[in-house]
PDB file of C-alpha atoms in Angstrom:
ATOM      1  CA  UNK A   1     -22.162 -36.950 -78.129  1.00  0.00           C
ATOM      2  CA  UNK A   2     -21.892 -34.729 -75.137  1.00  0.00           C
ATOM      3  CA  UNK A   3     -24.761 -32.166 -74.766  1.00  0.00           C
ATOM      4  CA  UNK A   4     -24.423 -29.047 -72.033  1.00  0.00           C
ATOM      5  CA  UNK A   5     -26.787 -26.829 -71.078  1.00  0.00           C
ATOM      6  CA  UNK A   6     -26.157 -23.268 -68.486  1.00  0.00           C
ATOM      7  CA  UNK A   7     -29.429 -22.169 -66.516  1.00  0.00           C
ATOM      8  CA  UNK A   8     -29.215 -19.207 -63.650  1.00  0.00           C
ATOM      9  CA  UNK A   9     -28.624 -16.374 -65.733  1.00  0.00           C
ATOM     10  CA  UNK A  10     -30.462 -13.046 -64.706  1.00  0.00           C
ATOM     11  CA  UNK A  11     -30.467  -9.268 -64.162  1.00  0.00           C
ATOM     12  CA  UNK A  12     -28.896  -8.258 -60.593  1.00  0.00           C
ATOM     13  CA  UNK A  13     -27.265  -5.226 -58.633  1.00  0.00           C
ATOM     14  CA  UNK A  14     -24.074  -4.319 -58.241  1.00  0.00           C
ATOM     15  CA  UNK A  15     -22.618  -6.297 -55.178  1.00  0.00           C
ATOM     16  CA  UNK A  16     -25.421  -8.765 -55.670  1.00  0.00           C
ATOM     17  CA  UNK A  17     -24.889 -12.679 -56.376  1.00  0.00           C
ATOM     18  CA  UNK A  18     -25.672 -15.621 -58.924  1.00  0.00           C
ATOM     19  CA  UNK A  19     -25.401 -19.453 -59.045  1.00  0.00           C
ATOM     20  CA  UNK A  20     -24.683 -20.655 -62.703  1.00  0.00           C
ATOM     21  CA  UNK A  21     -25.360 -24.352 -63.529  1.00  0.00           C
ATOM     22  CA  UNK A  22     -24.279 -26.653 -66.327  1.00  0.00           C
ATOM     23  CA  UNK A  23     -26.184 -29.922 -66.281  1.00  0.00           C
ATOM     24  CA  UNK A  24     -24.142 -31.894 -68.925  1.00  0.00           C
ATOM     25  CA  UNK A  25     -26.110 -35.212 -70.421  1.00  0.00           C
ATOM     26  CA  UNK A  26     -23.827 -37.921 -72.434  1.00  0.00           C
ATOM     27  CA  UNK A  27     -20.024 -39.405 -72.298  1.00  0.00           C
ATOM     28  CA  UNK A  28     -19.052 -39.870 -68.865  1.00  0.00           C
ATOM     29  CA  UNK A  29     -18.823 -36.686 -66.802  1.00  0.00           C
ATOM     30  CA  UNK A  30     -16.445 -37.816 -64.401  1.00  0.00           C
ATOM     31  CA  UNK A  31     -12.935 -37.836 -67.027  1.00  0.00           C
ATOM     32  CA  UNK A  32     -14.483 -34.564 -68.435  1.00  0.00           C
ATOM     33  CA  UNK A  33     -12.322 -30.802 -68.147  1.00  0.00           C
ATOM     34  CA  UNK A  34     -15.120 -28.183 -67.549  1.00  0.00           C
ATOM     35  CA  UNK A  35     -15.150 -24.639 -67.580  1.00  0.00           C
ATOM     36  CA  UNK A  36     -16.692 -21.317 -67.589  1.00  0.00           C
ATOM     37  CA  UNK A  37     -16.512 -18.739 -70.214  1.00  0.00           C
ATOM     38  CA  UNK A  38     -18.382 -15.240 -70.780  1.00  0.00           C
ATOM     39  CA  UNK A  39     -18.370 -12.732 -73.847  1.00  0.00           C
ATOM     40  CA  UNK A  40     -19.075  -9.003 -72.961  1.00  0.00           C
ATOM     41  CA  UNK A  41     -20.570  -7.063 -75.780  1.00  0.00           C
ATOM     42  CA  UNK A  42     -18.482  -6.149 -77.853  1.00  0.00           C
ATOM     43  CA  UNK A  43     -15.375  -8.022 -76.622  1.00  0.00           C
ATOM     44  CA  UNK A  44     -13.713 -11.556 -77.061  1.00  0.00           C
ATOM     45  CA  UNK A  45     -14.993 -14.445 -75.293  1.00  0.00           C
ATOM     46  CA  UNK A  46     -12.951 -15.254 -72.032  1.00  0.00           C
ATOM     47  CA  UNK A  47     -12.251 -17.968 -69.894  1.00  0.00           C
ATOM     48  CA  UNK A  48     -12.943 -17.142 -66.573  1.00  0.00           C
ATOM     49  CA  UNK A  49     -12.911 -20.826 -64.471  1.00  0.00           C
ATOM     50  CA  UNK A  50     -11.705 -23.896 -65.259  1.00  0.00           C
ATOM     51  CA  UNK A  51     -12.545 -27.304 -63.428  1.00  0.00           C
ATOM     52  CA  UNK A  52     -10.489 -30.407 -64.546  1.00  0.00           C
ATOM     53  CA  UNK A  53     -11.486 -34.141 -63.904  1.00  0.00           C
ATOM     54  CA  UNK A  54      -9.205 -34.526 -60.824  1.00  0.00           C
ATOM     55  CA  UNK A  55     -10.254 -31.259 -59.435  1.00  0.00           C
ATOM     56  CA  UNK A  56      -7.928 -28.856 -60.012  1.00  0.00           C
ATOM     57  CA  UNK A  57      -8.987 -25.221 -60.078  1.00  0.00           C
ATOM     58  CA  UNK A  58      -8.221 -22.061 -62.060  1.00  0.00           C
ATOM     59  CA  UNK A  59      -9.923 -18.481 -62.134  1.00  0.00           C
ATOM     60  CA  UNK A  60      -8.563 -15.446 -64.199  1.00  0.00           C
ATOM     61  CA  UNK A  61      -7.465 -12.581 -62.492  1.00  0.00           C
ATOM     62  CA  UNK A  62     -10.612 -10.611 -63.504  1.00  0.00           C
ATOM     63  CA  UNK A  63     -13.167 -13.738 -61.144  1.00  0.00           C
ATOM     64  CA  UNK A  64     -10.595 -14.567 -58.792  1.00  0.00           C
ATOM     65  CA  UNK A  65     -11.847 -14.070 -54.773  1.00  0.00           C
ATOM     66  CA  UNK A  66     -15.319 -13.700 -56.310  1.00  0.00           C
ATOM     67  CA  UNK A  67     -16.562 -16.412 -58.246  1.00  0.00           C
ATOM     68  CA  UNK A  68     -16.545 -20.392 -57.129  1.00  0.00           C
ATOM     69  CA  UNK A  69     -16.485 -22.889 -59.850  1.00  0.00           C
ATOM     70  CA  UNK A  70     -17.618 -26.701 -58.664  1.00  0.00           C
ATOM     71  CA  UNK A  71     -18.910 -29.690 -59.913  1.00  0.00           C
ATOM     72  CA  UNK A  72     -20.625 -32.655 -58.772  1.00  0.00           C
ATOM     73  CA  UNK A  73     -20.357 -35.575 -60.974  1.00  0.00           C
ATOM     74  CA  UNK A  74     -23.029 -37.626 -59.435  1.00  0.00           C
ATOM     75  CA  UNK A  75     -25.595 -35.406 -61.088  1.00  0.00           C
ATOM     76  CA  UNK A  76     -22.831 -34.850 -63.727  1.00  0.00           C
ATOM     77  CA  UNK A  77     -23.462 -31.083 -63.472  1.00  0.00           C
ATOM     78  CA  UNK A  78     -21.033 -27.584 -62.973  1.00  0.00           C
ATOM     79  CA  UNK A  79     -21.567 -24.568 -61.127  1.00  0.00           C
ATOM     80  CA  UNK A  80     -20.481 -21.161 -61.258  1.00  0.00           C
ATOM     81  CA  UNK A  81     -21.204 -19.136 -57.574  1.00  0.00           C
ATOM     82  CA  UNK A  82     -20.925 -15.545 -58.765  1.00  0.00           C
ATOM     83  CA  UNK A  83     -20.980 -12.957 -55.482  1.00  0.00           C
ATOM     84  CA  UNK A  84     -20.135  -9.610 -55.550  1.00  0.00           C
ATOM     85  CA  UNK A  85     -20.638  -8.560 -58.822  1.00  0.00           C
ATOM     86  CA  UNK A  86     -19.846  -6.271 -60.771  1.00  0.00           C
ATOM     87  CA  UNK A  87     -21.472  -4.015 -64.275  1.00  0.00           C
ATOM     88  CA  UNK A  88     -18.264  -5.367 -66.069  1.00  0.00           C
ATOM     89  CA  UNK A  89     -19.596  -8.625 -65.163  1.00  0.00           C
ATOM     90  CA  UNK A  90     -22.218  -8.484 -67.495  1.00  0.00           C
ATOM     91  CA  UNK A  91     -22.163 -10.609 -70.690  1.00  0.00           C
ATOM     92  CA  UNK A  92     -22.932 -14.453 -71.712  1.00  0.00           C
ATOM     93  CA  UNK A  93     -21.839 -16.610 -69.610  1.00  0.00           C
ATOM     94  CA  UNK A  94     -21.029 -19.929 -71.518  1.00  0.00           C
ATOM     95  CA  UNK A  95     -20.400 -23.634 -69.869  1.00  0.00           C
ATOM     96  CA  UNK A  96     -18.120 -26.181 -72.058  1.00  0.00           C
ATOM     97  CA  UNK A  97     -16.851 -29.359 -71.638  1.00  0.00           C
ATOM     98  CA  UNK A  98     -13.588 -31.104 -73.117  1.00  0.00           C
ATOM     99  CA  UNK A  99     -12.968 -34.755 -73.955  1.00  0.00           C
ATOM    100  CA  UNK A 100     -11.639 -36.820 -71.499  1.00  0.00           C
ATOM    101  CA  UNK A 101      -8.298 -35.212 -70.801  1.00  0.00           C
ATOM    102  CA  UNK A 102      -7.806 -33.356 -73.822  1.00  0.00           C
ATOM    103  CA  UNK A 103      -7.887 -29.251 -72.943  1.00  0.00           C
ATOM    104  CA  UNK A 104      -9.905 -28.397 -76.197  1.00  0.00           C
ATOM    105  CA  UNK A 105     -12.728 -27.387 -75.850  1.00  0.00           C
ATOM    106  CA  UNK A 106     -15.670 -29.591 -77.697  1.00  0.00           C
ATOM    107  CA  UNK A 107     -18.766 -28.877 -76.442  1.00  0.00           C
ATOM    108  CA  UNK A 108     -20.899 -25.881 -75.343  1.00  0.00           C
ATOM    109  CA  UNK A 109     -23.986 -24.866 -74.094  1.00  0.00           C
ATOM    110  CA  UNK A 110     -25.973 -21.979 -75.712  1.00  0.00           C
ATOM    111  CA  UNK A 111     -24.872 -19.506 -73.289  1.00  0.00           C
ATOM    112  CA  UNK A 112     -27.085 -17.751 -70.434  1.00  0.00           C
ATOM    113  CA  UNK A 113     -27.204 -13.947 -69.835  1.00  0.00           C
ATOM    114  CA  UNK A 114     -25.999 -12.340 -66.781  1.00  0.00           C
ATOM    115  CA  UNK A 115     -26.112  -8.515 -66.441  1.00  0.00           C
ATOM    116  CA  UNK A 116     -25.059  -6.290 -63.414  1.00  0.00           C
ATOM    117  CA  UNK A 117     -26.593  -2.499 -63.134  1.00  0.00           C
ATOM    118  CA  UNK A 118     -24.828   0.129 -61.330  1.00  0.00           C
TER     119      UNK A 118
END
């Protein structure tokens, strides 16, 4: 079974950046979908970046120009470059992973905590 786990979470400034990572462990990376979600308080989870196996790329409006989502399947891992950010920015930031080329979403990590001040 596929495993994930997010690390580079943190408190930061306005304007300031972060560099998620997913280091996923199991299955074979390389045929995997992988993406990036986050859950404000209060609000619903969103999807925010999507990676799929053959590389194509997709940000919601709310990331897009700000955040880079990449992934290097040698060390079968996904990042999340986060720059200019902003308070309504803050949340959990969540990496998941889909089977092969299937776009549901099976596996998640446990979430890492980002939060911008003003």
């Amino acid at each position: 079974q596929v495993q994930v786990a997010e690390s580079g979470g943190g408190s930061v400034q306005a304007g300031g950046s972060l560099r998620l990572s997913c280091v996923a462990s199991g299955g074979v990376f390389s045929i995997n979908n992988m993406g990036w979600f986050r859950q404000a308080p209060g609000a619903r989870r969103e999807e925010i970046a999507v990676i799929s196996s053959s590389g194509i790329i997709n940000y919601s409006n709310a990331v897009k120009g700000r955040f880079t989502i990449s992934r290097d399947n040698d060390k079968k891992a996904a990042y999340l470059q986060m720059n200019s950010l902003k308070p309504e920015d803050t949340g959990v930031y969540y990496c998941a992973s889909t089977r092969g080329s299937s776009w549901t979403w099976d596996y998640w990590g446990q979430g890492t905590q980002v939060t911008v001040s003003s």
